[in-house]
Structure formats: C-alpha cells, structure tokens
Coordinates of C-alpha atoms and ligand atoms in Angstrom, one line a residue:
X1 CA -21.2 -15.9 -0.8
X2 CA -21.9 -12.6 -2.5
X3 CA -19.1 -11.6 -4.8
X4 CA -18.7 -8.2 -6.6
X5 CA -16.7 -8.0 -9.8
X6 CA -15.5 -4.5 -10.6
X7 CA -14.0 -4.4 -14.1
X8 CA -12.4 -1.4 -15.8
X9 CA -9.3 0.0 -17.3
X10 CA -8.2 1.6 -14.0
X11 CA -5.9 4.0 -15.8
X12 CA -5.3 5.1 -13.1
X13 CA -7.4 3.7 -10.3
X14 CA -8.6 6.7 -8.2
X15 CA -10.8 7.8 -5.3
X16 CA -13.9 7.6 -7.4
X17 CA -13.4 3.8 -7.9
X18 CA -12.8 3.5 -4.2
X19 CA -16.0 5.3 -3.3
X20 CA -18.0 3.2 -5.7
X21 CA -16.4 0.0 -4.4
X22 CA -17.2 1.0 -0.8
X23 CA -20.8 1.8 -1.7
X24 CA -21.3 -1.6 -3.4
X25 CA -19.7 -3.4 -0.5
X26 CA -22.2 -1.8 1.9
X27 CA -25.3 -1.7 -0.3
X28 CA -25.1 -5.3 -1.4
X29 CA -23.4 -6.6 1.7
X30 CA -20.7 -8.3 -0.5
X31 CA -18.5 -10.9 1.1
X32 CA -15.9 -10.3 -1.5
X33 CA -15.0 -7.6 -4.0
X34 CA -12.6 -8.1 -6.9
X35 CA -11.2 -5.3 -8.9
X36 CA -10.5 -6.8 -12.4
X37 CA -8.3 -4.5 -14.6
X38 CA -8.7 -5.2 -18.3
X39 CA -5.5 -6.2 -20.1
X40 CA -6.8 -5.0 -23.5
X41 CA -10.0 -2.9 -23.0
X42 CA -12.4 -3.8 -25.7
X43 CA -14.2 -0.5 -25.8
X44 CA -11.2 1.9 -26.2
X45 CA -7.7 2.1 -27.4
X46 CA -5.1 3.0 -24.9
X47 CA -2.6 5.7 -25.7
X48 CA 0.8 4.5 -26.8
X49 CA 2.6 5.7 -23.7
X50 CA -0.1 4.3 -21.4
X51 CA 1.1 2.2 -18.4
X52 CA 1.3 -1.5 -19.1
X53 CA -1.5 -3.8 -17.9
X54 CA 0.9 -5.1 -15.2
X55 CA 1.4 -1.5 -14.0
X56 CA -2.4 -0.9 -14.0
X57 CA -2.9 -4.2 -12.1
X58 CA -0.2 -3.2 -9.5
X59 CA -1.8 0.2 -9.0
X60 CA -5.2 -1.4 -8.6
X61 CA -3.8 -3.9 -6.1
X62 CA -2.5 -0.9 -4.1
X63 CA -5.9 0.8 -4.2
X64 CA -7.6 -2.5 -3.1
X65 CA -5.2 -2.8 -0.2
X66 CA -5.7 0.8 0.7
X67 CA -9.4 -0.1 1.5
X68 CA -8.0 -2.0 4.5
X69 CA -10.3 -5.0 4.1
X70 CA -7.7 -7.5 2.9
X71 CA -10.0 -10.5 3.5
X72 CA -12.8 -9.0 1.4
X73 CA -11.3 -6.7 -1.2
X74 CA -8.5 -7.6 -3.7
X75 CA -7.4 -7.0 -7.2
X76 CA -7.4 -10.0 -9.6
X77 CA -5.1 -10.3 -12.6
X78 CA -7.1 -13.0 -14.5
X79 CA -7.7 -10.8 -17.5
X80 CA -3.9 -10.5 -17.9
X81 CA -3.6 -14.2 -18.3
X82 CA -5.7 -14.2 -21.5
X83 CA -4.7 -12.9 -24.9
X84 CA -6.8 -10.7 -27.2
X85 CA -9.4 -8.3 -26.0
X86 CA -10.5 -8.5 -22.4
X87 CA -14.2 -9.3 -22.8
X88 CA -16.2 -9.2 -19.6
X89 CA -18.2 -12.2 -20.7
X90 CA -15.0 -14.3 -20.6
X91 CA -14.2 -13.0 -17.2
X92 CA -17.6 -13.7 -15.9
X93 CA -17.5 -17.2 -17.2
X94 CA -14.1 -17.8 -15.6
X95 CA -15.3 -16.5 -12.3
X96 CA -18.5 -18.6 -12.5
X97 CA -16.3 -21.6 -13.0
X98 CA -14.3 -20.6 -9.9
X99 CA -17.5 -20.0 -7.8
X100 CA -20.2 -22.2 -9.3
X101 CA -22.7 -21.8 -6.5
X102 CA -22.2 -18.2 -5.4
X103 CA -24.0 -15.0 -6.1
X104 CA -22.0 -12.8 -8.6
X105 CA -22.6 -9.1 -9.1
X106 CA -21.0 -7.2 -11.9
X107 CA -20.3 -3.5 -11.1
X108 CA -20.4 -0.8 -13.8
X109 CA -20.5 2.9 -14.0
X110 CA -23.5 4.7 -15.6
X111 CA -22.0 5.1 -19.2
X112 CA -21.1 1.5 -19.4
X113 CA -24.4 0.5 -17.9
X114 CA -26.4 2.3 -20.6
X115 CA -24.5 0.5 -23.4
X116 CA -24.5 -2.9 -21.7
X117 CA -26.7 -4.5 -24.3
X118 CA -24.1 -3.7 -27.0
X119 CA -21.3 -5.4 -25.2
X120 CA -19.8 -8.7 -26.4
X121 CA -22.2 -11.5 -25.4
X122 CA -24.3 -9.5 -22.9
X123 CA -26.5 -12.5 -22.3
X124 CA -23.5 -14.5 -20.8
X125 CA -22.9 -11.6 -18.4
X126 CA -26.5 -11.2 -17.5
X127 CA -27.3 -14.9 -17.0
X128 CA -24.4 -15.3 -14.6
X129 CA -24.4 -12.0 -12.7
X130 CA -26.6 -9.4 -11.3
X131 CA -25.7 -5.9 -12.5
X132 CA -25.0 -3.0 -10.2
X133 CA -24.9 0.4 -11.8
X134 CA -23.4 3.3 -9.9
X135 CA -25.2 6.6 -10.0
X136 CA -24.3 9.9 -8.5
X137 CA -26.6 11.0 -5.8
X138 CA -29.3 13.3 -7.4
X139 CA -28.1 12.1 -10.8
X140 CA -30.3 13.8 -13.4
X141 CA -30.2 10.6 -15.4
X142 CA -31.8 8.6 -12.6
X143 CA -35.0 8.1 -14.5
X144 CA -33.1 7.0 -17.6
X145 CA -31.1 4.6 -15.6
X146 CA -34.2 3.0 -14.0
X147 CA -35.8 2.8 -17.4
X148 CA -32.8 1.0 -18.8
X149 CA -32.7 -1.3 -15.8
X150 CA -36.3 -2.2 -16.5
X151 CA -35.5 -2.9 -20.1
X152 CA -32.7 -5.3 -19.2
X153 CA -34.9 -7.1 -16.7
X154 CA -37.5 -7.6 -19.3
X155 CA -35.3 -8.5 -22.3
X156 CA -32.7 -10.7 -20.5
X157 CA -34.4 -11.6 -17.2
X158 CA -31.5 -9.7 -15.6
X159 CA -31.1 -8.9 -12.0
X160 CA -30.3 -5.2 -11.9
X161 CA -29.7 -2.6 -9.2
X162 CA -29.0 1.0 -9.4
X163 CA -27.2 2.4 -6.4
X164 CA -26.6 6.0 -5.6
X165 CA -23.3 7.0 -4.2
X166 CA -23.4 10.0 -1.9
X167 CA -19.7 10.8 -2.0
X168 CA -19.0 9.8 -5.6
X169 CA -15.8 11.5 -6.7
X170 CA -16.4 13.6 -9.7
X171 CA -13.3 12.9 -11.8
X172 CA -12.8 10.9 -14.9
X173 CA -9.5 9.0 -15.6
X174 CA -9.0 11.1 -18.7
X175 CA -9.2 14.3 -16.8
X176 CA -7.0 12.9 -14.1
X177 CA -4.3 11.8 -16.6
X178 CA -4.3 15.4 -18.0
X179 CA -3.8 16.8 -14.5
X180 CA -1.0 14.4 -13.6
X181 CA 0.9 15.4 -16.7
X182 CA 0.8 19.0 -15.4
X183 CA 2.1 18.0 -12.0
X184 CA -1.4 18.2 -10.4
X185 CA -4.3 15.8 -9.5
X186 CA -2.8 13.9 -6.5
X187 CA -5.9 14.9 -4.5
X188 CA -7.9 12.5 -6.6
X189 CA -5.7 9.5 -5.8
X190 CA -4.9 7.6 -2.7
X191 CA -1.3 8.6 -1.8
X192 CA 0.2 5.1 -2.3
X193 CA -1.2 4.9 -5.8
X194 CA 0.2 8.4 -6.5
X195 CA 3.6 7.2 -5.1
X196 CA 3.6 4.3 -7.5
X197 CA 2.9 6.7 -10.4
X198 CA 5.8 8.9 -9.3
X199 CA 8.2 6.0 -8.8
X200 CA 7.4 4.6 -12.2
X201 CA 7.2 8.0 -14.0
X202 CA 3.7 7.2 -15.3
X203 CA 1.4 9.7 -17.0
X204 CA 4.1 12.2 -17.9
X205 CA 5.1 12.8 -14.3
X206 CA 8.9 13.3 -14.2
X207 CA 9.5 13.5 -10.5
X208 CA 13.1 13.9 -9.4
X209 CA 13.1 11.1 -6.8
X210 CA 16.2 12.5 -5.2
X211 CA 14.6 15.8 -4.4
X212 CA 11.0 15.0 -3.4
X213 CA 9.1 17.1 -0.9
X214 CA 7.9 15.3 2.2
X215 CA 4.4 14.6 0.9
X216 CA 5.7 12.9 -2.3
X217 CA 8.4 11.1 -0.3
X218 CA 5.7 9.7 1.9
X219 CA 3.6 8.7 -1.1
X220 CA 6.5 6.8 -2.6
X221 CA 7.4 5.0 0.6
X222 CA 3.7 4.1 1.3
X223 CA 3.4 2.7 -2.3
X224 CA 6.0 0.0 -1.4
X225 CA 4.3 -1.2 1.7
X226 CA 1.0 -2.7 2.8
X227 CA -1.6 -0.1 3.8
X228 CA -1.9 -1.5 7.3
X229 CA 1.8 -0.6 8.0
X230 CA 1.3 3.1 7.1
X231 CA -0.1 4.0 10.5
X232 CA 3.1 2.7 12.2
X233 CA 5.3 4.5 9.7
X234 CA 3.4 7.8 10.4
X235 CA 3.9 7.2 14.1
X236 CA 7.6 6.7 13.7
X237 CA 7.9 9.9 11.7
X238 CA 5.9 11.8 14.3
X239 CA 7.8 10.4 17.3
X240 CA 11.2 10.8 15.6
X241 CA 10.6 14.5 15.0
X242 CA 9.5 15.0 18.6
X243 CA 12.6 13.1 19.9
X244 CA 14.9 15.1 17.6
X245 CA 13.5 18.4 18.8
X246 CA 13.8 17.2 22.4
X247 CA 17.4 16.0 22.1
X248 CA 18.7 18.7 19.7
X249 CA 19.0 16.5 16.5
X250 CA 17.9 17.6 13.0
X251 CA 14.1 17.0 13.0
X252 CA 13.9 16.9 9.2
X253 CA 16.5 14.1 9.1
X254 CA 14.5 12.2 11.7
X255 CA 11.4 12.8 9.7
X256 CA 12.9 11.4 6.5
X257 CA 14.4 8.4 8.3
X258 CA 11.0 7.7 9.8
X259 CA 9.2 8.0 6.5
X260 CA 11.6 5.6 4.7
X261 CA 12.7 3.2 7.5
X262 CA 10.3 0.4 6.6
X263 CA 9.9 1.0 2.9
X264 CA 11.1 -2.5 1.9
X265 CA 9.5 -4.3 4.8
X266 CA 7.2 -6.3 2.6
X267 CA 9.8 -7.5 0.0
X268 CA 10.3 -11.2 0.0
X269 CA 13.6 -12.8 0.9
X270 CA 14.6 -13.2 -2.8
X271 CA 14.1 -9.5 -3.6
X272 CA 15.9 -8.5 -0.4
X273 CA 18.9 -10.7 -1.3
X274 CA 18.9 -9.4 -4.9
X275 CA 18.9 -5.8 -3.6
X276 CA 21.7 -6.5 -1.2
X277 CA 23.8 -8.0 -4.0
X278 CA 23.0 -5.0 -6.3
X279 CA 24.2 -2.5 -3.8
X280 CA 27.1 -4.5 -2.4
X281 CA 25.6 -5.1 1.1
X282 CA 27.6 -7.8 2.8
X283 CA 25.5 -10.1 4.9
X284 CA 26.3 -12.5 7.7
X285 CA 24.8 -16.0 8.0
X286 CA 22.0 -14.9 10.3
X287 CA 21.0 -12.0 8.0
X288 CA 21.0 -14.2 5.0
X289 CA 18.1 -16.1 6.5
X290 CA 16.3 -13.5 8.5
X291 CA 14.1 -11.5 6.1
X292 CA 13.1 -9.3 9.1
X293 CA 16.7 -8.1 9.5
X294 CA 17.2 -7.4 5.8
X295 CA 14.6 -4.7 5.3
X296 CA 16.7 -2.3 7.4
X297 CA 19.7 -2.8 5.0
X298 CA 17.7 -2.7 1.8
X299 CA 15.7 0.3 3.1
X300 CA 18.9 2.2 3.7
X301 CA 20.1 1.3 0.2
X302 CA 16.8 2.6 -1.4
X303 CA 17.0 5.7 0.8
X304 CA 20.5 6.4 -0.5
X305 CA 20.4 5.3 -4.1
X306 CA 16.7 6.0 -5.1
X307 CA 15.8 8.9 -2.9
X308 CA 19.3 10.5 -2.5
X309 CA 19.1 10.7 1.3
X310 CA 22.2 11.9 3.2
X311 CA 24.5 9.4 4.8
X312 CA 23.4 9.8 8.4
X313 CA 19.7 9.2 7.5
X314 CA 20.7 6.0 5.6
X315 CA 22.8 4.9 8.5
X316 CA 20.0 5.3 11.0
X317 CA 17.7 3.3 8.7
X318 CA 20.4 0.6 8.3
X319 CA 20.7 0.1 12.1
X320 CA 17.1 0.6 13.1
X321 CA 16.3 -3.1 13.7
X322 CA 19.4 -4.4 15.4
X323 CA 21.0 -1.3 16.9
X324 CA 24.9 -1.4 17.2
X325 CA 27.7 -0.1 19.3
X326 CA 28.5 3.6 19.1
X327 CA 25.1 4.7 17.7
X328 CA 24.8 8.3 16.7
X329 CA 22.0 10.5 18.1
X330 CA 20.0 10.1 15.0
X331 CA 20.5 6.3 15.1
X332 CA 19.2 6.2 18.7
X333 CA 16.2 8.5 17.8
X334 CA 15.0 6.3 15.0
X335 CA 15.6 3.1 17.0
X336 CA 13.5 4.5 19.9
X337 CA 10.8 6.1 17.7
X338 CA 10.4 2.7 16.0
X339 CA 10.1 1.0 19.4
X340 CA 7.6 3.3 21.1
X341 CA 5.7 5.3 18.5
X342 CA 2.1 6.0 19.6
X343 CA 0.6 2.9 18.0
X344 CA 2.9 0.5 19.8
X345 CA 1.2 -1.4 22.6
X346 CA 3.1 -4.0 24.6
X347 CA 4.2 -4.5 28.2
X348 CA 6.9 -2.1 29.2
X349 CA 6.3 0.4 26.4
X350 CA 5.3 3.1 28.9
X351 CA 8.7 2.8 30.6
X352 CA 10.4 3.1 27.2
X353 CA 8.4 6.2 26.4
X354 CA 9.3 7.8 29.7
X355 CA 13.0 7.0 29.4
X356 CA 13.2 8.1 25.7
X357 CA 12.6 11.7 26.9
X358 CA 14.7 11.6 30.1
X359 CA 17.7 9.3 29.4
X360 CA 18.0 8.3 25.8
X361 CA 20.9 5.8 26.3
X362 CA 19.0 4.2 29.1
X363 CA 16.0 3.9 26.8
X364 CA 18.1 2.3 24.0
X365 CA 19.7 -0.1 26.6
X366 CA 16.2 -1.2 27.8
X367 CA 15.1 -1.5 24.1
X368 CA 18.0 -3.8 23.4
X369 CA 17.4 -5.8 26.5
X370 CA 13.7 -6.3 25.6
X371 CA 14.7 -7.4 22.1
X372 CA 17.3 -9.9 23.5
X373 CA 14.7 -11.3 25.9
X374 CA 12.1 -11.6 23.2
X375 CA 14.5 -13.4 20.9
X376 CA 15.5 -15.8 23.8
X377 CA 11.9 -16.5 24.6
X378 CA 11.2 -17.4 21.0
X379 CA 14.3 -19.5 20.8
X380 CA 15.7 -17.3 18.0
X381 CA 19.4 -16.3 17.6
X382 CA 20.4 -12.8 18.9
X383 CA 22.1 -10.5 16.4
X384 CA 25.6 -9.8 17.5
X385 CA 25.1 -6.1 16.8
X386 CA 22.2 -5.9 19.3
X387 CA 24.3 -7.7 21.9
X388 CA 27.1 -5.2 21.1
X389 CA 24.8 -2.2 21.6
X390 CA 23.5 -3.7 24.8
X391 CA 27.0 -4.6 26.2
X392 CA 28.4 -1.2 25.4
X393 CA 25.5 0.8 27.0
X394 CA 25.5 -1.4 30.0
X395 CA 29.2 -1.0 30.6
X396 CA 29.0 2.8 30.1
X397 CA 26.3 2.9 32.7
X398 CA 28.4 1.0 35.2
X399 CA 31.4 3.3 34.7
Ligands
FE2_1 FE1 11.6 -1.9 10.6
FE2_2 FE1 9.2 0.2 11.9

C-alpha cells in the first residue's frame, strides 16, 4: 500500500491543503492519505487564542471528509496522544510501526521542504519515507526545489519528488486568520469547515448564530454532518422551497427547515439522549432505542435553541421522520421534500413526486403507507405517530 502523510498545523485547514492533497493522491496514486495535525508544532508558537489541538483536528477531519473519499482520506489524531513537541520523526516512526511493509510518503509545502535538513532527526524521516514537495505550477523556485531534492537524495539517499499543483490555492493560514477576524475569507475554506469555525467562534469570528444568513446557516448545518449527506440536504432545501411556492407556504421557512432538518443525523445514541435530556424532550420506549428517530427531535432542539428558528420551522423538523396527525402545511412540505427530493431513487418515488404537486395529503398518506410497509418488511416496530398520520389521512379521504 502507498500511504501519504500530510502533517501541518492546519490552523485552519483550507482549500489549499485540499488541492495539495488531491494532487498527491493522483500523482503518487496513493491508497491512503492521512492528514496529521500537530498538537504542539515544533517550528512555531501558536497565538494564545488559537484553537485547541482538538479543534484543529476536528476541522481537519471535516476537511478530509469533504474530499468524499472516506475509504482513502482521513485525519489522524496520533500527534495529540503524545506530549511535548510534535516532531514529525516520532510520527513517522509510529506510522512505520503501524505499517511495517508499506510505502510511506511524507507530504510538505515548499518552505518546509527547503528547511527539511534542519528538522528534528531528518534522517529518521528520510529513511522511512519518501518526500513529496508541493510546488505551484510555474513556481519561480522550481530550479531551487529540484536542486534541493538532488542534495537530499545525495546526502540521505532520500526518495524525493517535487509535484506541481495546477490549482494550488494561493492563501496562507496566517492571511486567512486575518481575513476571518474581519468577517471575510470564507471563499478559501470548504463550507463545512467554515461552519465549524462559526459555531465555535474561532479566529475572532463572533457570529450571532440566531441570526445567520442562509449561506452561513448552511455552513453550520453541514459542519455537523458527513459530507456525503450534504447533497440530500441541499435537495430537501430545494424541493421544500418549490413545494412551499406551489402550495402557498412561506418558502423561506421551508428553506430553513430543509437546511437544518438532518443536522444531528450523525450524532450517536448517547449524544442524542443527552441532548434530549438537556432540552427536556420526552421520549417513548421506541424512541429511546431508535437513533434514527431521535435526530428529528434533537435537530428541532438545535434549530430552536442554537439557531433561534421560529416555532413552526422547529415543529416541521421535529415531525419530519415520523409524521403525525394534524400536520401543518409546513410539516407536510418538509415531510414530502425529505421523501422525494431529486436525489431520492426508489420504487414509487415518481408517484410521490407527482402527488406532492397535485394532492399533498394524498402524497403524505402514500409516504406514511410506504414507511409502514418498509418497517413491516424489515420486522421493525411502527411508530405510533406514523400510524396516527396514516389513519387520519385515510379516514379523511374516505369521508
Ligand atoms: Fe431526517
Ligand atoms: Fe433527510
């Protein structure tokens, strides 16, 4: 296996890191790429109000996930488990012990590359790993880089490659931190990393989470979920707005409900239960065990207490998974948008899409019926609220 090790402070991780990682994956045909944030960077002192190593690791994990290659790209917190300065030589040795037979490549930017011989125990790094230096396309230092590569090869017998990155993002973390403190710079970040920064108030951002614009609200919501879910959430937002315009509901409320509806989807059972307790959400027996049902309730609580959403938006989120009797128009819109957004593909979805724009109650009724059938087939208990919604809509139809 070929494994790339991409160390750094990642303060914050930005699109430049992503472009470099992508280039290394392709140029070296890596089977795996690890982002390894330094706990205590040996080369520089972090400012006092800098994010903690845990926060930098969390942001780096979000960036790694945003590359959408979860089987190949991930963030590794091994440097946070050691005390003292985070020397790359220690990391390389630890990873060599983890993968004794595999090909390791250490990825560095040009400045770090040019000073590599002055690092702590460079021979340990160079005897265990090949070195990949990133250069900008048409870098005027290309000659110097190649000369340096030749020197390392000669002195340490090192394996060195200089790769040019055509779309290298021209931003340094220092510049970016300055921009963030002035309320700018989000274009250099992937939205979910930016959302994490806003939610944690890092780098002098003082976002008022209860009054975010739609772009920032999306960023925050995406920062809490896996990147692969974002497409669905965008679909629900888009479909919800269309349905609201069609049926005369408030499209902006449908939009916000769509953006936030799955924001806690990836929380584990323990975090879901803790959140329910914190916000006084009463659970029945089935809900206590079914993590899938809980995200609707905790999502509604986060929408209300963190993002200051109005009551009807939170209600729609609360009921989006089970449905219930007497659903409001907004409840039905979110329920249906979640069911049949453009990315959904299952037998019967076309019928749902048609009904959602011709007879909304009939569409919800069919949605409930499909859910009940699905649960029966899987031998899982049916939530009484879904049954309630189904019975009520069916009875109304008969009258
Ligand atoms: Fe959901
Ligand atoms: Fe959803």
